[in-house]
mmCIF file of C-alpha atoms and ligand atoms in Angstrom:
data_model
loop_
_atom_site.group_PDB
_atom_site.id
_atom_site.type_symbol
_atom_site.label_atom_id
_atom_site.label_comp_id
_atom_site.label_asym_id
_atom_site.label_seq_id
_atom_site.Cartn_x
_atom_site.Cartn_y
_atom_site.Cartn_z
ATOM 1 C CA UNK M 1 191.093 175.439 200.942
ATOM 2 C CA UNK M 2 187.682 176.838 200.203
ATOM 3 C CA UNK M 3 184.710 176.209 202.719
ATOM 4 C CA UNK M 4 181.328 176.036 201.462
ATOM 5 C CA UNK M 5 178.341 176.197 204.642
ATOM 6 C CA UNK M 6 174.898 175.250 203.018
ATOM 7 C CA UNK M 7 172.578 172.493 203.783
ATOM 8 C CA UNK M 8 170.830 172.151 200.596
ATOM 9 C CA UNK M 9 172.104 168.603 199.387
ATOM 10 C CA UNK M 10 172.009 169.118 196.091
ATOM 11 C CA UNK M 11 173.455 172.825 196.029
ATOM 12 C CA UNK M 12 176.101 171.672 198.456
ATOM 13 C CA UNK M 13 177.117 168.401 196.640
ATOM 14 C CA UNK M 14 177.037 170.018 193.062
ATOM 15 C CA UNK M 15 179.092 172.778 194.216
ATOM 16 C CA UNK M 16 181.937 170.919 196.424
ATOM 17 C CA UNK M 17 182.275 168.290 193.415
ATOM 18 C CA UNK M 18 182.220 170.967 190.504
ATOM 19 C CA UNK M 19 184.846 172.936 192.677
ATOM 20 C CA UNK M 20 186.887 169.932 193.189
ATOM 21 C CA UNK M 21 186.792 169.069 189.821
ATOM 22 C CA UNK M 22 188.339 172.362 188.754
ATOM 23 C CA UNK M 23 191.493 171.693 191.177
ATOM 24 C CA UNK M 24 190.217 173.698 194.159
ATOM 25 C CA UNK M 25 190.480 172.240 197.500
ATOM 26 C CA UNK M 26 187.435 172.671 198.915
ATOM 27 C CA UNK M 27 185.236 171.305 202.371
ATOM 28 C CA UNK M 28 181.867 171.021 202.633
ATOM 29 C CA UNK M 29 179.648 171.631 205.930
ATOM 30 C CA UNK M 30 176.066 171.466 206.233
ATOM 31 C CA UNK M 31 175.529 173.279 209.642
ATOM 32 C CA UNK M 32 176.744 176.464 210.642
ATOM 33 C CA UNK M 33 178.067 175.811 214.202
ATOM 34 C CA UNK M 34 181.254 174.104 212.654
ATOM 35 C CA UNK M 35 182.139 177.342 210.633
ATOM 36 C CA UNK M 36 184.452 178.871 213.346
ATOM 37 C CA UNK M 37 186.034 176.111 214.346
ATOM 38 C CA UNK M 38 187.101 175.055 211.345
ATOM 39 C CA UNK M 39 188.345 178.513 210.171
ATOM 40 C CA UNK M 40 190.106 178.953 213.382
ATOM 41 C CA UNK M 41 191.570 175.382 212.781
ATOM 42 C CA UNK M 42 192.995 177.279 209.826
ATOM 43 C CA UNK M 43 193.935 177.431 205.944
ATOM 44 C CA UNK M 44 190.483 178.806 204.746
ATOM 45 C CA UNK M 45 191.255 180.923 202.165
ATOM 46 C CA UNK M 46 187.377 181.674 200.805
ATOM 47 C CA UNK M 47 184.216 180.887 202.437
ATOM 48 C CA UNK M 48 180.974 180.283 200.625
ATOM 49 C CA UNK M 49 178.222 180.589 202.885
ATOM 50 C CA UNK M 50 174.182 180.068 202.537
ATOM 51 C CA UNK M 51 172.256 182.628 203.951
ATOM 52 C CA UNK M 52 169.351 180.276 205.389
ATOM 53 C CA UNK M 53 170.597 177.622 207.693
ATOM 54 C CA UNK M 54 169.212 175.114 209.849
ATOM 55 C CA UNK M 55 171.317 176.335 212.715
ATOM 56 C CA UNK M 56 171.083 179.855 211.995
ATOM 57 C CA UNK M 57 171.826 182.795 209.976
ATOM 58 C CA UNK M 58 174.652 183.257 207.556
ATOM 59 C CA UNK M 59 174.805 186.906 208.272
ATOM 60 C CA UNK M 60 175.084 186.238 211.760
ATOM 61 C CA UNK M 61 178.490 183.813 211.152
ATOM 62 C CA UNK M 62 179.989 185.927 208.956
ATOM 63 C CA UNK M 63 179.146 189.078 211.677
ATOM 64 C CA UNK M 64 181.396 186.345 214.248
ATOM 65 C CA UNK M 65 183.980 185.621 211.642
ATOM 66 C CA UNK M 66 184.620 189.331 211.250
ATOM 67 C CA UNK M 67 184.223 190.123 215.028
ATOM 68 C CA UNK M 68 187.098 187.002 215.435
ATOM 69 C CA UNK M 69 189.424 189.164 213.067
ATOM 70 C CA UNK M 70 189.067 186.670 209.932
ATOM 71 C CA UNK M 71 189.396 188.884 206.720
ATOM 72 C CA UNK M 72 189.147 186.027 204.067
ATOM 73 C CA UNK M 73 186.655 186.629 201.644
ATOM 74 C CA UNK M 74 182.952 185.939 202.054
ATOM 75 C CA UNK M 75 180.484 184.559 199.210
ATOM 76 C CA UNK M 76 176.727 184.584 200.303
ATOM 77 C CA UNK M 77 174.822 182.271 198.395
ATOM 78 C CA UNK M 78 171.049 183.732 198.950
ATOM 79 C CA UNK M 79 167.465 182.894 197.491
ATOM 80 C CA UNK M 80 166.505 186.082 199.271
ATOM 81 C CA UNK M 81 167.601 188.740 196.607
ATOM 82 C CA UNK M 82 166.446 192.375 197.369
ATOM 83 C CA UNK M 83 168.564 195.532 197.771
ATOM 84 C CA UNK M 84 167.846 195.485 200.943
ATOM 85 C CA UNK M 85 169.296 191.794 201.613
ATOM 86 C CA UNK M 86 172.120 192.859 199.577
ATOM 87 C CA UNK M 87 173.089 195.945 201.729
ATOM 88 C CA UNK M 88 172.358 193.879 205.307
ATOM 89 C CA UNK M 89 174.917 191.321 203.579
ATOM 90 C CA UNK M 90 177.706 193.686 203.098
ATOM 91 C CA UNK M 91 176.986 195.255 206.103
ATOM 92 C CA UNK M 92 177.761 191.999 207.771
ATOM 93 C CA UNK M 93 180.590 191.672 206.133
ATOM 94 C CA UNK M 94 180.113 189.583 202.887
ATOM 95 C CA UNK M 95 182.494 190.999 200.182
ATOM 96 C CA UNK M 96 179.968 189.191 197.110
ATOM 97 C CA UNK M 97 176.596 188.153 196.790
ATOM 98 C CA UNK M 98 175.235 185.202 194.538
ATOM 99 C CA UNK M 99 171.437 184.489 194.213
ATOM 100 C CA UNK M 100 170.063 181.304 193.929
ATOM 101 C CA UNK M 101 169.602 179.757 191.399
ATOM 102 C CA UNK M 102 172.824 180.626 190.004
ATOM 103 C CA UNK M 103 174.383 179.134 186.782
ATOM 104 C CA UNK M 104 177.648 177.078 188.111
ATOM 105 C CA UNK M 105 180.070 179.113 185.441
ATOM 106 C CA UNK M 106 179.107 182.245 187.077
ATOM 107 C CA UNK M 107 180.031 180.864 190.592
ATOM 108 C CA UNK M 108 183.371 179.508 189.391
ATOM 109 C CA UNK M 109 184.400 182.586 187.819
ATOM 110 C CA UNK M 110 183.583 184.620 190.952
ATOM 111 C CA UNK M 111 185.445 182.269 193.729
ATOM 112 C CA UNK M 112 188.673 182.198 191.242
ATOM 113 C CA UNK M 113 188.469 186.388 191.664
ATOM 114 C CA UNK M 114 187.973 185.834 195.206
ATOM 115 C CA UNK M 115 190.758 183.399 195.814
ATOM 116 C CA UNK M 116 193.080 185.455 193.657
ATOM 117 C CA UNK M 117 192.499 188.340 196.014
ATOM 118 C CA UNK M 118 192.739 186.950 198.955
ATOM 119 C CA UNK M 119 195.976 185.658 198.398
ATOM 120 C CA UNK M 120 196.889 189.681 196.908
ATOM 121 C CA UNK M 121 195.358 191.106 200.252
ATOM 122 C CA UNK M 122 196.260 188.540 202.639
ATOM 123 C CA UNK M 123 198.482 190.813 205.291
ATOM 124 C CA UNK M 124 202.125 189.975 206.209
ATOM 125 C CA UNK M 125 202.097 187.443 208.871
ATOM 126 C CA UNK M 126 202.959 188.464 212.457
ATOM 127 C CA UNK M 127 206.112 187.189 213.848
ATOM 128 C CA UNK M 128 206.462 186.262 217.364
ATOM 129 C CA UNK M 129 209.605 184.610 218.432
ATOM 130 C CA UNK M 130 209.269 180.725 217.396
ATOM 131 C CA UNK M 131 205.628 181.765 215.985
ATOM 132 C CA UNK M 132 204.273 183.034 212.613
ATOM 133 C CA UNK M 133 200.521 184.114 212.820
ATOM 134 C CA UNK M 134 199.024 184.101 209.077
ATOM 135 C CA UNK M 135 195.509 185.963 210.429
ATOM 136 C CA UNK M 136 194.187 185.880 206.703
ATOM 137 C CA UNK M 137 194.362 182.048 206.611
ATOM 138 C CA UNK M 138 193.644 181.349 210.539
ATOM 139 C CA UNK M 139 196.978 179.734 210.893
ATOM 140 C CA UNK M 140 199.748 179.747 213.419
ATOM 141 C CA UNK M 141 203.119 178.012 212.338
ATOM 142 C CA UNK M 142 206.138 177.595 214.986
ATOM 143 C CA UNK M 143 209.117 177.692 213.327
ATOM 144 C CA UNK M 144 207.127 177.179 210.031
ATOM 145 C CA UNK M 145 205.100 174.261 210.925
ATOM 146 C CA UNK M 146 201.780 173.968 211.665
ATOM 147 C CA UNK M 147 200.902 173.507 215.134
ATOM 148 C CA UNK M 148 197.846 171.371 215.622
ATOM 149 C CA UNK M 149 195.340 171.455 218.630
ATOM 150 C CA UNK M 150 191.624 171.521 219.553
ATOM 151 C CA UNK M 151 189.912 174.757 217.829
ATOM 152 C CA UNK M 152 188.936 176.830 220.609
ATOM 153 C CA UNK M 153 192.676 176.409 222.121
ATOM 154 C CA UNK M 154 194.302 177.158 218.981
ATOM 155 C CA UNK M 155 191.801 179.950 218.539
ATOM 156 C CA UNK M 156 192.804 181.774 221.594
ATOM 157 C CA UNK M 157 196.914 180.903 220.767
ATOM 158 C CA UNK M 158 196.047 183.024 217.333
ATOM 159 C CA UNK M 159 194.934 185.717 218.939
ATOM 160 C CA UNK M 160 197.413 185.942 221.833
ATOM 161 C CA UNK M 161 199.933 185.714 219.466
ATOM 162 C CA UNK M 162 198.522 187.570 216.981
ATOM 163 C CA UNK M 163 199.098 190.630 219.774
ATOM 164 C CA UNK M 164 202.212 189.773 220.354
ATOM 165 C CA UNK M 165 203.163 189.531 224.005
ATOM 166 C CA UNK M 166 200.321 192.306 224.767
ATOM 167 C CA UNK M 167 197.872 191.473 227.856
ATOM 168 C CA UNK M 168 194.570 190.662 226.413
ATOM 169 C CA UNK M 169 191.434 191.195 228.699
ATOM 170 C CA UNK M 170 189.858 187.970 229.539
ATOM 171 C CA UNK M 171 186.417 189.747 228.232
ATOM 172 C CA UNK M 172 187.754 190.458 224.704
ATOM 173 C CA UNK M 173 189.278 186.690 224.309
ATOM 174 C CA UNK M 174 185.483 185.532 225.167
ATOM 175 C CA UNK M 175 184.230 187.781 222.604
ATOM 176 C CA UNK M 176 186.706 187.301 220.187
ATOM 177 C CA UNK M 177 187.017 183.551 220.416
ATOM 178 C CA UNK M 178 183.366 182.674 221.132
ATOM 179 C CA UNK M 179 181.381 185.515 220.044
ATOM 180 C CA UNK M 180 179.765 188.066 222.062
ATOM 181 C CA UNK M 181 176.612 186.812 222.145
ATOM 182 C CA UNK M 182 177.951 183.884 223.440
ATOM 183 C CA UNK M 183 177.098 183.017 227.490
ATOM 184 C CA UNK M 184 180.054 181.028 227.494
ATOM 185 C CA UNK M 185 181.687 181.579 231.241
ATOM 186 C CA UNK M 186 184.986 182.444 232.778
ATOM 187 C CA UNK M 187 185.589 178.547 233.374
ATOM 188 C CA UNK M 188 185.120 177.493 230.041
ATOM 189 C CA UNK M 189 188.003 180.303 229.114
ATOM 190 C CA UNK M 190 189.880 178.480 231.871
ATOM 191 C CA UNK M 191 189.621 175.237 230.461
ATOM 192 C CA UNK M 192 190.854 176.196 227.071
ATOM 193 C CA UNK M 193 193.472 177.935 228.491
ATOM 194 C CA UNK M 194 194.764 174.930 230.605
ATOM 195 C CA UNK M 195 194.515 172.479 226.859
ATOM 196 C CA UNK M 196 196.492 174.950 225.331
ATOM 197 C CA UNK M 197 199.214 175.377 228.329
ATOM 198 C CA UNK M 198 199.083 171.492 227.866
ATOM 199 C CA UNK M 199 199.462 171.709 224.323
ATOM 200 C CA UNK M 200 202.122 174.159 224.121
ATOM 201 C CA UNK M 201 204.403 172.384 227.667
ATOM 202 C CA UNK M 202 204.453 169.128 225.039
ATOM 203 C CA UNK M 203 205.796 170.796 221.483
ATOM 204 C CA UNK M 204 206.694 174.351 222.088
ATOM 205 C CA UNK M 205 208.434 174.950 225.263
ATOM 206 C CA UNK M 206 209.246 178.242 224.864
ATOM 207 C CA UNK M 207 206.051 179.378 224.888
ATOM 208 C CA UNK M 208 203.591 180.147 228.162
ATOM 209 C CA UNK M 209 200.628 181.514 228.735
ATOM 210 C CA UNK M 210 200.554 183.921 231.524
ATOM 211 C CA UNK M 211 197.004 185.167 233.362
ATOM 212 C CA UNK M 212 197.539 188.062 235.470
ATOM 213 C CA UNK M 213 194.495 188.600 237.568
ATOM 214 C CA UNK M 214 192.450 191.674 237.324
ATOM 215 C CA UNK M 215 194.272 192.594 233.857
ATOM 216 C CA UNK M 216 194.349 189.497 231.360
ATOM 217 C CA UNK M 217 196.163 187.033 229.668
ATOM 218 C CA UNK M 218 199.338 187.239 228.002
ATOM 219 C CA UNK M 219 201.677 184.945 225.809
ATOM 220 C CA UNK M 220 205.210 184.699 226.664
ATOM 221 C CA UNK M 221 207.868 183.521 224.520
ATOM 222 C CA UNK M 222 211.272 182.921 226.479
ATOM 223 C CA UNK M 223 213.213 183.339 223.103
ATOM 224 C CA UNK M 224 212.197 187.230 223.272
ATOM 225 C CA UNK M 225 214.687 188.999 225.257
HETATM 226 CA CA1 LIG O 301 169.933 177.064 203.046
#
């Protein structure tokens, strides 16, 4: 799915309708705050990101996305078009850049290339016991089926499963799931860990989250000897 983050209603609706009409599955968000949750919920293959959003800067969002280990291509839309702006964008981890106003045909051409490249470059899924982790899509599958849950719990599961049972320090988990600039407390992490534990107890009893004091958090799978 293509995720479009754009607060301008005219651009947002024409791009989302236009891409949908050409057969691209697309979701349009008007605010940046929902981007990471959507990506962590899985199935996002390409992100189209507006630079100036009412609740933040597209470049900061792109940095957060990369810090969380998401590698899908990001196309930045922006009215600012100087060389410095473009270089700053690439530094933040964007792959391509389209200045406004743009011709719709050019957007479609670039998105098509990015979607194809995303498919080719996607790293092989990581397996861990009953789980398969597709980091490019931000997706965790259990015996091939999607495990749905609250977005932060899903992001935790993704990070822990990708490390295949290795201990992850609590601060690293907080930085990758909530972002380095977040001021969330240990308590918030514990709440999300309990949500994840409850979900696993219901639908994936072979998996458990183990927290070791002073060392970190790990995912254990009883199918692995
Ligand atoms: Ca804007």
